Amino acid sequence: MKLNDLTGTKYPIIQGGMANIATGAFAAAVSNAGALGLVASGGMNAEALREQIRICKSKTDKPFGVNLMLMNPDVDNIAQMLIEEKVQFITTGAGNPGKYMAGWKAMGAKVFPVVASVALAKMMVRAGADAVIAEGGESGGHVGDMTTMTLLPQVVAAVDVPVIAAGGIATGEQMAAALLMGACGVQIGTCLLVSEECPIHENYKAALIKAKDNATTVTGRSQGAPVRIIKNEMAREYLKLEAEGAGREELEKITLGGLRRAVVDGDMIRGSVMAGQVCGQLTAIRPASSILDDIYVNAKRTLENAVNIAI
């Protein structure tokens, strides 16, 4: 089954749920451009998220969804609010949504948990997931250990629901590779940060365009919470302290409010500039519709030409 058959979208593409970035207006813009836009719950309580969902509804008549970070302190209220607002697509991360699944499914929602391992994928399917998003460590923000190239085919082989590929996907060629490995579609995030509609600071977009292939690093491994960000002064200080064995409290002082500093204030020195490894492939700020269309058209062309590849 193709992802767009599941979602009713033009393209088999989901927009990643990026905390403090994926507002209702941005999700609506992505949905209007042909993918499944997601409103991100990170940093919001239930009522703040409800407001963003209603903004999204007011700006699009296309399918959209919500990404629920299960570590959110208000998660129980958010889970109930998603039922009240009749959100039709829910992606989840950082935990097990099992206890909410029955209520969501009874309301008619489709649930796509993000997974970073085969074991978690199997657990999510047993809990009732309609599909799983296999996300490799190439992605931006909170990451797992496995790469998309290794994780995706193992999850595809292990579960009997559709698998969506995420992490390291910014071009049609990368999307085609994911489809050839058994994915029904893809989730993308970093390449949409440089869309005209994305509400991040212009400094953030400029940093992404400027980024080279090795521009990112991963902080927080010692704390069991790895995060991929662009290298800057804050990242270097964090990694130095981490190497010296600093504790959680000392490390959190450095990162507290870091994403907001990057997204809202445009602080590329002390901000947490979350981005996936594909940032080295980004070359221009364009409309979301142009980014999505290029990915889809090039993926289709790549798959059509694959028959001519000799081995």
Tab-separated table of C-alpha atoms in Angstrom:
chain	number	residue	atom	x	y	z
A	1	MET	CA	0.000	0.000	0.000
A	2	LYS	CA	1.238	3.493	-0.882
A	3	LEU	CA	1.339	6.047	1.928
A	4	ASN	CA	-0.918	8.451	0.024
A	5	ASP	CA	-3.574	5.718	-0.129
A	6	LEU	CA	-3.473	5.684	3.690
A	7	THR	CA	-3.476	9.452	4.100
A	8	GLY	CA	-5.457	10.732	1.115
A	9	THR	CA	-2.664	13.154	0.205
A	10	LYS	CA	-1.248	13.989	-3.225
A	11	TYR	CA	2.227	12.688	-2.344
A	12	PRO	CA	3.363	9.689	-0.230
A	13	ILE	CA	5.154	12.124	2.069
A	14	ILE	CA	4.702	13.158	5.714
A	15	GLN	CA	6.170	16.327	7.224
A	16	GLY	CA	8.116	15.577	10.410
A	17	GLY	CA	6.727	16.819	13.720
A	18	MET	CA	9.330	19.458	14.605
A	19	ALA	CA	8.834	20.973	18.067
A	20	ASN	CA	8.550	24.784	18.218
A	21	ILE	CA	8.517	24.848	14.410
A	22	ALA	CA	5.569	22.826	13.112
A	23	THR	CA	2.753	25.248	13.954
A	24	GLY	CA	-0.809	24.937	12.752
A	25	ALA	CA	-0.146	27.421	9.967
A	26	PHE	CA	2.975	25.575	8.791
A	27	ALA	CA	1.262	22.171	8.878
A	28	ALA	CA	-1.599	23.623	6.829
A	29	ALA	CA	0.855	25.023	4.273
A	30	VAL	CA	2.508	21.618	3.889
A	31	SER	CA	-0.860	19.882	3.555
A	32	ASN	CA	-1.950	22.412	0.946
A	33	ALA	CA	1.279	21.657	-0.937
A	34	GLY	CA	0.404	17.960	-1.161
A	35	ALA	CA	2.013	16.158	1.800
A	36	LEU	CA	0.584	15.295	5.225
A	37	GLY	CA	1.319	18.293	7.425
A	38	LEU	CA	1.781	17.677	11.146
A	39	VAL	CA	1.250	20.037	14.057
A	40	ALA	CA	3.968	19.354	16.649
A	41	SER	CA	3.005	19.087	20.331
A	42	GLY	CA	6.508	19.665	21.721
A	43	GLY	CA	6.530	22.472	24.285
A	44	MET	CA	2.719	22.828	24.344
A	45	ASN	CA	-0.024	21.860	26.764
A	46	ALA	CA	-3.354	20.511	25.557
A	47	GLU	CA	-5.092	23.863	25.167
A	48	ALA	CA	-2.187	25.518	23.337
A	49	LEU	CA	-2.063	22.555	20.965
A	50	ARG	CA	-5.847	22.662	20.493
A	51	GLU	CA	-5.482	26.272	19.343
A	52	GLN	CA	-2.847	25.289	16.773
A	53	ILE	CA	-5.005	22.401	15.527
A	54	ARG	CA	-7.913	24.791	15.002
A	55	ILE	CA	-5.625	27.231	13.163
A	56	CYS	CA	-4.606	24.353	10.888
A	57	LYS	CA	-8.238	23.422	10.269
A	58	SER	CA	-9.013	27.022	9.345
A	59	LYS	CA	-6.233	27.159	6.760
A	60	THR	CA	-6.621	23.838	4.935
A	61	ASP	CA	-9.291	21.394	3.859
A	62	LYS	CA	-6.611	18.768	3.167
A	63	PRO	CA	-5.622	15.914	5.522
A	64	PHE	CA	-3.287	16.819	8.392
A	65	GLY	CA	-2.211	15.294	11.658
A	66	VAL	CA	-0.511	15.849	15.018
A	67	ASN	CA	2.823	14.616	16.295
A	68	LEU	CA	2.601	13.728	19.994
A	69	MET	CA	5.812	13.565	22.011
A	70	LEU	CA	4.867	11.113	24.731
A	71	MET	CA	7.310	12.701	27.206
A	72	ASN	CA	5.140	15.847	27.194
A	73	PRO	CA	4.066	16.567	30.828
A	74	ASP	CA	0.478	17.122	29.648
A	75	VAL	CA	0.352	13.959	27.539
A	76	ASP	CA	-2.821	12.491	29.090
A	77	ASN	CA	-4.808	15.667	28.462
A	78	ILE	CA	-3.377	15.997	24.951
A	79	ALA	CA	-4.298	12.394	24.112
A	80	GLN	CA	-7.912	13.077	25.131
A	81	MET	CA	-7.982	16.434	23.325
A	82	LEU	CA	-6.937	14.734	20.065
A	83	ILE	CA	-10.113	12.651	20.357
A	84	GLU	CA	-12.233	15.739	21.051
A	85	GLU	CA	-10.762	17.512	18.020
A	86	LYS	CA	-11.145	14.355	15.889
A	87	VAL	CA	-7.540	14.461	14.646
A	88	GLN	CA	-7.388	11.835	11.912
A	89	PHE	CA	-3.620	11.175	11.842
A	90	ILE	CA	-1.409	10.879	14.908
A	91	THR	CA	2.313	10.209	14.919
A	92	THR	CA	4.061	9.539	18.212
A	93	GLY	CA	7.592	9.601	19.526
A	94	ALA	CA	9.626	9.135	22.723
A	95	GLY	CA	7.525	6.455	24.351
A	96	ASN	CA	4.752	3.886	24.032
A	97	PRO	CA	1.293	5.200	23.033
A	98	GLY	CA	-0.348	1.856	23.811
A	99	LYS	CA	-2.695	3.083	26.540
A	100	TYR	CA	-4.134	5.773	24.245
A	101	MET	CA	-4.470	3.633	21.150
A	102	ALA	CA	-7.970	2.219	21.757
A	103	GLY	CA	-9.486	5.674	22.245
A	104	TRP	CA	-7.778	7.084	19.175
A	105	LYS	CA	-8.771	4.139	17.000
A	106	ALA	CA	-12.379	4.247	18.228
A	107	MET	CA	-12.500	7.901	17.110
A	108	GLY	CA	-11.255	6.832	13.668
A	109	ALA	CA	-7.677	8.057	13.775
A	110	LYS	CA	-4.756	6.335	12.062
A	111	VAL	CA	-1.680	6.074	14.281
A	112	PHE	CA	1.906	6.022	12.981
A	113	PRO	CA	4.445	5.699	15.819
A	114	VAL	CA	8.070	6.658	15.132
A	115	VAL	CA	10.419	3.756	15.901
A	116	ALA	CA	14.196	3.467	16.087
A	117	SER	CA	14.434	-0.320	16.462
A	118	VAL	CA	12.806	-3.539	15.282
A	119	ALA	CA	11.717	-4.400	18.846
A	120	LEU	CA	9.843	-1.109	19.232
A	121	ALA	CA	8.262	-1.523	15.786
A	122	LYS	CA	6.878	-4.933	16.778
A	123	MET	CA	5.585	-3.522	20.074
A	124	MET	CA	3.792	-0.695	18.267
A	125	VAL	CA	2.145	-3.098	15.824
A	126	ARG	CA	0.921	-5.247	18.722
A	127	ALA	CA	-0.524	-2.062	20.271
A	128	GLY	CA	-2.533	-1.408	17.091
A	129	ALA	CA	-0.408	0.914	14.948
A	130	ASP	CA	-1.692	1.384	11.387
A	131	ALA	CA	1.877	1.947	10.143
A	132	VAL	CA	5.261	2.662	11.684
A	133	ILE	CA	7.812	5.352	10.845
A	134	ALA	CA	11.309	3.826	10.825
A	135	GLU	CA	13.581	6.765	11.564
A	136	GLY	CA	17.345	6.502	11.214
A	137	GLY	CA	19.931	8.497	13.141
A	138	GLU	CA	20.647	10.727	10.124
A	139	SER	CA	17.606	12.776	11.095
A	140	GLY	CA	17.649	16.032	13.032
A	141	GLY	CA	16.643	16.479	16.656
A	142	HIS	CA	16.197	13.403	18.840
A	143	VAL	CA	17.775	10.401	17.135
A	144	GLY	CA	18.344	6.680	17.516
A	145	ASP	CA	21.492	4.649	16.911
A	146	MET	CA	20.674	2.829	13.666
A	147	THR	CA	20.906	4.373	10.207
A	148	THR	CA	17.919	4.436	7.869
A	149	MET	CA	19.763	2.154	5.444
A	150	THR	CA	20.019	-0.578	8.090
A	151	LEU	CA	16.872	0.060	10.131
A	152	LEU	CA	14.335	0.334	7.327
A	153	PRO	CA	14.738	-3.095	5.667
A	154	GLN	CA	14.831	-4.858	9.025
A	155	VAL	CA	11.596	-3.192	10.158
A	156	VAL	CA	9.962	-3.941	6.790
A	157	ALA	CA	10.868	-7.616	7.219
A	158	ALA	CA	9.659	-7.737	10.822
A	159	VAL	CA	6.164	-6.203	10.700
A	160	ASP	CA	3.024	-6.692	8.619
A	161	VAL	CA	1.925	-3.042	8.481
A	162	PRO	CA	3.153	-0.332	6.084
A	163	VAL	CA	6.530	1.184	6.966
A	164	ILE	CA	7.366	4.849	6.372
A	165	ALA	CA	11.056	5.757	6.012
A	166	ALA	CA	12.533	8.779	7.796
A	167	GLY	CA	16.010	10.182	8.284
A	168	GLY	CA	18.421	11.204	5.534
A	169	ILE	CA	15.752	11.937	2.918
A	170	ALA	CA	15.766	15.236	1.042
A	171	THR	CA	15.749	14.259	-2.641
A	172	GLY	CA	13.788	12.099	-5.031
A	173	GLU	CA	16.732	9.735	-5.335
A	174	GLN	CA	16.751	9.171	-1.568
A	175	MET	CA	12.986	8.680	-1.567
A	176	ALA	CA	13.312	6.162	-4.411
A	177	ALA	CA	15.945	4.246	-2.443
A	178	ALA	CA	13.579	4.058	0.535
A	179	LEU	CA	10.753	2.791	-1.666
A	180	LEU	CA	13.050	0.155	-3.194
A	181	MET	CA	13.814	-1.066	0.336
A	182	GLY	CA	10.132	-1.590	1.021
A	183	ALA	CA	8.898	1.718	2.420
A	184	CYS	CA	5.373	2.833	1.489
A	185	GLY	CA	6.425	6.471	1.640
A	186	VAL	CA	8.697	8.856	3.494
A	187	GLN	CA	8.751	11.403	6.285
A	188	ILE	CA	10.886	14.500	5.733
A	189	GLY	CA	11.822	17.368	8.007
A	190	THR	CA	15.130	19.146	7.490
A	191	CYS	CA	14.541	19.914	3.811
A	192	LEU	CA	11.242	21.619	4.706
A	193	LEU	CA	13.010	23.931	7.155
A	194	VAL	CA	14.203	25.904	4.145
A	195	SER	CA	10.714	26.299	2.728
A	196	GLU	CA	9.369	29.841	2.432
A	197	GLU	CA	6.464	28.898	4.693
A	198	CYS	CA	8.595	27.532	7.543
A	199	PRO	CA	8.376	29.944	10.534
A	200	ILE	CA	11.994	29.609	11.730
A	201	HIS	CA	14.302	32.647	11.861
A	202	GLU	CA	16.020	33.610	8.609
A	203	ASN	CA	19.405	33.048	10.321
A	204	TYR	CA	18.398	29.408	10.863
A	205	LYS	CA	17.554	28.991	7.179
A	206	ALA	CA	20.807	30.658	6.156
A	207	ALA	CA	22.780	28.300	8.425
A	208	LEU	CA	21.127	25.307	6.760
A	209	ILE	CA	21.927	26.573	3.264
A	210	LYS	CA	25.529	27.235	4.327
A	211	ALA	CA	25.952	23.821	5.991
A	212	LYS	CA	28.384	21.261	4.583
A	213	ASP	CA	28.195	17.463	4.664
A	214	ASN	CA	29.781	17.211	8.144
A	215	ALA	CA	27.988	20.206	9.656
A	216	THR	CA	26.081	18.288	12.337
A	217	THR	CA	27.021	16.544	15.548
A	218	VAL	CA	25.143	14.577	18.204
A	219	THR	CA	24.941	15.804	21.798
A	220	GLY	CA	23.438	14.029	24.800
A	221	ARG	CA	24.572	10.462	24.166
A	222	SER	CA	25.891	10.215	27.733
A	223	GLN	CA	22.427	11.146	29.019
A	224	GLY	CA	20.586	8.602	26.872
A	225	ALA	CA	18.950	11.439	24.926
A	226	PRO	CA	20.983	12.006	21.745
A	227	VAL	CA	20.095	15.081	19.688
A	228	ARG	CA	21.501	15.954	16.243
A	229	ILE	CA	22.281	19.646	15.813
A	230	ILE	CA	24.495	21.884	13.706
A	231	LYS	CA	27.941	22.400	15.242
A	232	ASN	CA	28.324	25.756	16.985
A	233	GLU	CA	29.748	27.228	20.189
A	234	MET	CA	26.980	25.729	22.340
A	235	ALA	CA	27.470	22.274	20.810
A	236	ARG	CA	31.239	22.366	21.304
A	237	GLU	CA	30.871	23.425	24.948
A	238	TYR	CA	28.297	20.690	25.561
A	239	LEU	CA	30.465	17.979	23.986
A	240	LYS	CA	33.501	19.124	25.993
A	241	LEU	CA	31.596	18.928	29.274
A	242	GLU	CA	30.056	15.603	28.227
A	243	ALA	CA	33.533	14.176	27.577
A	244	GLU	CA	34.601	15.377	31.021
A	245	GLY	CA	31.726	13.463	32.627
A	246	ALA	CA	29.444	16.383	33.497
A	247	GLY	CA	26.073	15.526	35.030
A	248	ARG	CA	22.603	16.077	33.628
A	249	GLU	CA	21.965	19.282	35.585
A	250	GLU	CA	25.151	20.959	34.362
A	251	LEU	CA	24.506	19.926	30.782
A	252	GLU	CA	20.880	21.061	30.836
A	253	LYS	CA	21.983	24.577	31.829
A	254	ILE	CA	23.639	24.851	28.415
A	255	THR	CA	20.717	23.586	26.357
A	256	LEU	CA	17.811	25.108	28.323
A	257	GLY	CA	15.802	27.223	25.880
A	258	GLY	CA	18.307	26.445	23.124
A	259	LEU	CA	15.805	25.491	20.441
A	260	ARG	CA	13.791	28.647	21.041
A	261	ARG	CA	16.974	30.728	20.821
A	262	ALA	CA	17.607	29.254	17.387
A	263	VAL	CA	14.046	29.222	16.033
A	264	VAL	CA	12.766	32.548	17.369
A	265	ASP	CA	15.848	34.659	18.127
A	266	GLY	CA	18.032	33.398	15.287
A	267	ASP	CA	20.955	32.738	17.668
A	268	MET	CA	23.240	30.476	15.663
A	269	ILE	CA	26.012	30.625	18.283
A	270	ARG	CA	24.247	29.553	21.494
A	271	GLY	CA	21.051	28.166	19.999
A	272	SER	CA	20.192	24.496	19.473
A	273	VAL	CA	20.097	24.410	15.673
A	274	MET	CA	18.455	21.041	15.078
A	275	ALA	CA	19.036	19.591	11.603
A	276	GLY	CA	19.556	16.259	9.912
A	277	GLN	CA	22.627	15.243	7.942
A	278	VAL	CA	20.872	16.163	4.682
A	279	CYS	CA	21.449	19.841	5.539
A	280	GLY	CA	24.581	19.599	3.382
A	281	GLN	CA	22.314	19.020	0.363
A	282	LEU	CA	20.181	22.133	0.807
A	283	THR	CA	20.907	24.945	-1.618
A	284	ALA	CA	17.985	27.400	-1.697
A	285	ILE	CA	14.887	28.683	0.083
A	286	ARG	CA	11.850	27.689	-1.976
A	287	PRO	CA	8.083	27.236	-1.611
A	288	ALA	CA	7.076	23.985	0.091
A	289	SER	CA	5.160	23.008	-3.049
A	290	SER	CA	8.355	23.249	-5.112
A	291	ILE	CA	10.350	21.142	-2.630
A	292	LEU	CA	7.690	18.427	-2.491
A	293	ASP	CA	7.095	18.366	-6.238
A	294	ASP	CA	10.822	18.026	-6.948
A	295	ILE	CA	11.150	15.126	-4.523
A	296	TYR	CA	8.159	13.310	-5.986
A	297	VAL	CA	9.023	13.900	-9.662
A	298	ASN	CA	12.663	12.904	-9.175
A	299	ALA	CA	11.697	9.826	-7.186
A	300	LYS	CA	9.363	8.734	-9.970
A	301	ARG	CA	12.027	9.380	-12.628
A	302	THR	CA	14.664	7.510	-10.619
A	303	LEU	CA	12.431	4.463	-10.227
A	304	GLU	CA	11.573	4.467	-13.945
A	305	ASN	CA	15.259	4.637	-14.828
A	306	ALA	CA	16.245	1.948	-12.329
A	307	VAL	CA	15.395	-0.764	-14.858
A	308	ASN	CA	18.372	0.406	-16.918
A	309	ILE	CA	20.893	-0.059	-14.123
A	310	ALA	CA	23.162	-2.994	-14.896
A	311	ILE	CA	24.825	-5.092	-12.199
